[in-house]
Amino acid sequence: MALTMKDVERFEASRPRLEAIAYRLLGSASEAEDAVQDTFLRWQAADVTQVEVPEAWLTKVLTNLCLNQLASARARRETYVGQWLPEPLLAGDPMLGPADTAEQRESVSYAVLAVLERLTPAERAVYVLREAFGYPHREIARILGITEAAGQQLHHRARKHVADGRARREVDEAAARRVVEEFLAAATSGRTEPLVRLLTQDAVAVGDGGGKVPARTKAFEGALAVATFMRGLFKPGRSRRALVGGSPGIYAATANGGPAVVAVLDGRVVGILCLEVTDEGIAAFRAQANPDKLVRASRRWASEDHGEPLFHAF
């Protein structure tokens, strides 16, 4: 039956929350948008007069659509060219969702999104619904069609996987900018030693080019290897300029709540380097250069004035 204007408005009021859930579950803004649109189509086809709690109904439909998507995504990622990394979102993007608590902020951090890729779809769903959106275990069990005890066990395993990762340190926007500026100063110094001092001994660096932009298929591991790579990454070179199509402006920014380096060429974001900061130093660099995963970031970047870049690379 046809939706009334009130039914459409009710869905639209839920859209920001649904998109934030879907992004955390899928690690892709474009796939999250598609999942929310599919949820709307099911809302449109349903007899909504029989739906007692629309928000719960919509969350259940969306979550199960995402679970199906995750199952097929895993098969696709086995044939993905190089490393697969989530799609980064710049500060202020509404798809980042709530950020009132430490749990909510952590659940959308780039480091945690990367860890969530190693969870089963059910573990990921329970973690996101519980940690980021505060759903009670009973409601999560209803959404997933499992027992409450099974949901609690999934949550326990998911939290353990996330906790087994490195202890991260929250940084505000000003601190994030200082971290990025210090890193860039070291990376452009022409020497490896200043970079090594900023890194943890077991630091890693990984990039995602999606087969469309050159990116190393294997991560760099260890402070010296990562520092050497980063020094070379910012070293001027004619071939690198030709490959990128020019000299991108380099900005200090925030992505997924953490410090990031954003490379912009002709108003388009061509790369986002996310830094994972711990009390011991920078523990990881995750670079997203796949143009398909930078479309939303480019739109977001173009909507605000960011001033002059710190410098132009290459």
PDB file of N, CA and C in Angstrom, residues 117-159:
ATOM      1  N   GLU A 117      36.774  -5.616  10.153  1.00  0.00           N
ATOM      2  CA  GLU A 117      36.805  -6.428   8.944  1.00  0.00           C
ATOM      3  C   GLU A 117      37.174  -7.877   9.249  1.00  0.00           C
ATOM      4  N   ARG A 118      37.826  -8.103  10.389  1.00  0.00           N
ATOM      5  CA  ARG A 118      38.252  -9.463  10.733  1.00  0.00           C
ATOM      6  C   ARG A 118      37.202 -10.215  11.547  1.00  0.00           C
ATOM      7  N   LEU A 119      36.124  -9.545  11.922  1.00  0.00           N
ATOM      8  CA  LEU A 119      35.067 -10.195  12.682  1.00  0.00           C
ATOM      9  C   LEU A 119      34.100 -10.906  11.745  1.00  0.00           C
ATOM     10  N   THR A 120      33.336 -11.832  12.293  1.00  0.00           N
ATOM     11  CA  THR A 120      32.253 -12.413  11.509  1.00  0.00           C
ATOM     12  C   THR A 120      31.173 -11.345  11.342  1.00  0.00           C
ATOM     13  N   PRO A 121      30.323 -11.446  10.325  1.00  0.00           N
ATOM     14  CA  PRO A 121      29.254 -10.460  10.164  1.00  0.00           C
ATOM     15  C   PRO A 121      28.388 -10.307  11.415  1.00  0.00           C
ATOM     16  N   ALA A 122      28.065 -11.433  12.078  1.00  0.00           N
ATOM     17  CA  ALA A 122      27.220 -11.356  13.284  1.00  0.00           C
ATOM     18  C   ALA A 122      27.944 -10.648  14.421  1.00  0.00           C
ATOM     19  N   GLU A 123      29.236 -10.933  14.611  1.00  0.00           N
ATOM     20  CA  GLU A 123      30.007 -10.250  15.648  1.00  0.00           C
ATOM     21  C   GLU A 123      30.063  -8.748  15.374  1.00  0.00           C
ATOM     22  N   ARG A 124      30.255  -8.409  14.128  1.00  0.00           N
ATOM     23  CA  ARG A 124      30.334  -6.993  13.755  1.00  0.00           C
ATOM     24  C   ARG A 124      29.014  -6.284  14.031  1.00  0.00           C
ATOM     25  N   ALA A 125      27.904  -6.936  13.681  1.00  0.00           N
ATOM     26  CA  ALA A 125      26.593  -6.336  13.892  1.00  0.00           C
ATOM     27  C   ALA A 125      26.325  -6.113  15.377  1.00  0.00           C
ATOM     28  N   VAL A 126      26.619  -7.108  16.190  1.00  0.00           N
ATOM     29  CA  VAL A 126      26.389  -6.981  17.632  1.00  0.00           C
ATOM     30  C   VAL A 126      27.252  -5.865  18.205  1.00  0.00           C
ATOM     31  N   TYR A 127      28.519  -5.819  17.808  1.00  0.00           N
ATOM     32  CA  TYR A 127      29.431  -4.798  18.321  1.00  0.00           C
ATOM     33  C   TYR A 127      28.929  -3.399  17.972  1.00  0.00           C
ATOM     34  N   VAL A 128      28.556  -3.190  16.722  1.00  0.00           N
ATOM     35  CA  VAL A 128      28.114  -1.867  16.275  1.00  0.00           C
ATOM     36  C   VAL A 128      26.831  -1.450  16.989  1.00  0.00           C
ATOM     37  N   LEU A 129      25.856  -2.349  17.035  1.00  0.00           N
ATOM     38  CA  LEU A 129      24.574  -1.994  17.644  1.00  0.00           C
ATOM     39  C   LEU A 129      24.718  -1.716  19.142  1.00  0.00           C
ATOM     40  N   ARG A 130      25.589  -2.471  19.796  1.00  0.00           N
ATOM     41  CA  ARG A 130      25.755  -2.315  21.239  1.00  0.00           C
ATOM     42  C   ARG A 130      26.665  -1.138  21.581  1.00  0.00           C
ATOM     43  N   GLU A 131      27.844  -1.083  20.968  1.00  0.00           N
ATOM     44  CA  GLU A 131      28.843  -0.091  21.355  1.00  0.00           C
ATOM     45  C   GLU A 131      28.524   1.301  20.820  1.00  0.00           C
ATOM     46  N   ALA A 132      28.069   1.373  19.571  1.00  0.00           N
ATOM     47  CA  ALA A 132      27.861   2.676  18.959  1.00  0.00           C
ATOM     48  C   ALA A 132      26.468   3.242  19.187  1.00  0.00           C
ATOM     49  N   PHE A 133      25.482   2.363  19.338  1.00  0.00           N
ATOM     50  CA  PHE A 133      24.110   2.843  19.406  1.00  0.00           C
ATOM     51  C   PHE A 133      23.372   2.419  20.675  1.00  0.00           C
ATOM     52  N   GLY A 134      24.068   1.704  21.542  1.00  0.00           N
ATOM     53  CA  GLY A 134      23.530   1.408  22.859  1.00  0.00           C
ATOM     54  C   GLY A 134      22.298   0.530  22.891  1.00  0.00           C
ATOM     55  N   TYR A 135      22.116  -0.300  21.867  1.00  0.00           N
ATOM     56  CA  TYR A 135      20.967  -1.205  21.884  1.00  0.00           C
ATOM     57  C   TYR A 135      21.121  -2.232  23.002  1.00  0.00           C
ATOM     58  N   PRO A 136      20.073  -2.522  23.750  1.00  0.00           N
ATOM     59  CA  PRO A 136      20.149  -3.573  24.765  1.00  0.00           C
ATOM     60  C   PRO A 136      20.286  -4.940  24.106  1.00  0.00           C
ATOM     61  N   HIS A 137      20.856  -5.881  24.833  1.00  0.00           N
ATOM     62  CA  HIS A 137      21.094  -7.206  24.268  1.00  0.00           C
ATOM     63  C   HIS A 137      19.794  -7.870  23.826  1.00  0.00           C
ATOM     64  N   ARG A 138      18.709  -7.613  24.540  1.00  0.00           N
ATOM     65  CA  ARG A 138      17.437  -8.237  24.167  1.00  0.00           C
ATOM     66  C   ARG A 138      16.980  -7.754  22.793  1.00  0.00           C
ATOM     67  N   GLU A 139      17.133  -6.449  22.545  1.00  0.00           N
ATOM     68  CA  GLU A 139      16.732  -5.889  21.252  1.00  0.00           C
ATOM     69  C   GLU A 139      17.646  -6.385  20.138  1.00  0.00           C
ATOM     70  N   ILE A 140      18.949  -6.475  20.413  1.00  0.00           N
ATOM     71  CA  ILE A 140      19.891  -6.985  19.415  1.00  0.00           C
ATOM     72  C   ILE A 140      19.538  -8.426  19.040  1.00  0.00           C
ATOM     73  N   ALA A 141      19.165  -9.213  20.030  1.00  0.00           N
ATOM     74  CA  ALA A 141      18.774 -10.605  19.769  1.00  0.00           C
ATOM     75  C   ALA A 141      17.564 -10.660  18.841  1.00  0.00           C
ATOM     76  N   ARG A 142      16.599  -9.766  19.056  1.00  0.00           N
ATOM     77  CA  ARG A 142      15.419  -9.739  18.190  1.00  0.00           C
ATOM     78  C   ARG A 142      15.789  -9.317  16.764  1.00  0.00           C
ATOM     79  N   ILE A 143      16.689  -8.343  16.648  1.00  0.00           N
ATOM     80  CA  ILE A 143      17.099  -7.867  15.334  1.00  0.00           C
ATOM     81  C   ILE A 143      17.784  -8.968  14.539  1.00  0.00           C
ATOM     82  N   LEU A 144      18.636  -9.734  15.210  1.00  0.00           N
ATOM     83  CA  LEU A 144      19.434 -10.763  14.526  1.00  0.00           C
ATOM     84  C   LEU A 144      18.756 -12.124  14.495  1.00  0.00           C
ATOM     85  N   GLY A 145      17.665 -12.259  15.247  1.00  0.00           N
ATOM     86  CA  GLY A 145      16.976 -13.545  15.275  1.00  0.00           C
ATOM     87  C   GLY A 145      17.753 -14.619  16.010  1.00  0.00           C
ATOM     88  N   ILE A 146      18.410 -14.235  17.115  1.00  0.00           N
ATOM     89  CA  ILE A 146      19.183 -15.181  17.914  1.00  0.00           C
ATOM     90  C   ILE A 146      18.758 -15.043  19.368  1.00  0.00           C
ATOM     91  N   THR A 147      19.272 -15.917  20.219  1.00  0.00           N
ATOM     92  CA  THR A 147      18.952 -15.798  21.636  1.00  0.00           C
ATOM     93  C   THR A 147      19.771 -14.670  22.258  1.00  0.00           C
ATOM     94  N   GLU A 148      19.287 -14.155  23.376  1.00  0.00           N
ATOM     95  CA  GLU A 148      20.006 -13.096  24.064  1.00  0.00           C
ATOM     96  C   GLU A 148      21.376 -13.576  24.530  1.00  0.00           C
ATOM     97  N   ALA A 149      21.442 -14.822  24.992  1.00  0.00           N
ATOM     98  CA  ALA A 149      22.721 -15.375  25.447  1.00  0.00           C
ATOM     99  C   ALA A 149      23.724 -15.453  24.294  1.00  0.00           C
ATOM    100  N   ALA A 150      23.245 -15.845  23.117  1.00  0.00           N
ATOM    101  CA  ALA A 150      24.128 -15.931  21.950  1.00  0.00           C
ATOM    102  C   ALA A 150      24.635 -14.541  21.566  1.00  0.00           C
ATOM    103  N   GLY A 151      23.756 -13.539  21.664  1.00  0.00           N
ATOM    104  CA  GLY A 151      24.158 -12.179  21.356  1.00  0.00           C
ATOM    105  C   GLY A 151      25.220 -11.669  22.307  1.00  0.00           C
ATOM    106  N   GLN A 152      25.064 -11.985  23.584  1.00  0.00           N
ATOM    107  CA  GLN A 152      26.052 -11.556  24.577  1.00  0.00           C
ATOM    108  C   GLN A 152      27.400 -12.215  24.324  1.00  0.00           C
ATOM    109  N   GLN A 153      27.365 -13.466  23.895  1.00  0.00           N
ATOM    110  CA  GLN A 153      28.618 -14.159  23.595  1.00  0.00           C
ATOM    111  C   GLN A 153      29.311 -13.542  22.376  1.00  0.00           C
ATOM    112  N   LEU A 154      28.513 -13.206  21.365  1.00  0.00           N
ATOM    113  CA  LEU A 154      29.076 -12.545  20.185  1.00  0.00           C
ATOM    114  C   LEU A 154      29.689 -11.200  20.559  1.00  0.00           C
ATOM    115  N   HIS A 155      29.006 -10.480  21.428  1.00  0.00           N
ATOM    116  CA  HIS A 155      29.508  -9.178  21.872  1.00  0.00           C
ATOM    117  C   HIS A 155      30.815  -9.329  22.627  1.00  0.00           C
ATOM    118  N   HIS A 156      30.888 -10.332  23.479  1.00  0.00           N
ATOM    119  CA  HIS A 156      32.110 -10.584  24.249  1.00  0.00           C
ATOM    120  C   HIS A 156      33.277 -10.867  23.306  1.00  0.00           C
ATOM    121  N   ARG A 157      33.048 -11.718  22.304  1.00  0.00           N
ATOM    122  CA  ARG A 157      34.121 -12.058  21.364  1.00  0.00           C
ATOM    123  C   ARG A 157      34.535 -10.842  20.540  1.00  0.00           C
ATOM    124  N   ALA A 158      33.544 -10.059  20.105  1.00  0.00           N
ATOM    125  CA  ALA A 158      33.853  -8.891  19.289  1.00  0.00           C
ATOM    126  C   ALA A 158      34.669  -7.873  20.078  1.00  0.00           C
ATOM    127  N   ARG A 159      34.278  -7.617  21.309  1.00  0.00           N
ATOM    128  CA  ARG A 159      35.011  -6.656  22.142  1.00  0.00           C
ATOM    129  C   ARG A 159      36.440  -7.135  22.393  1.00  0.00           C
TER     130      ARG A 159
END
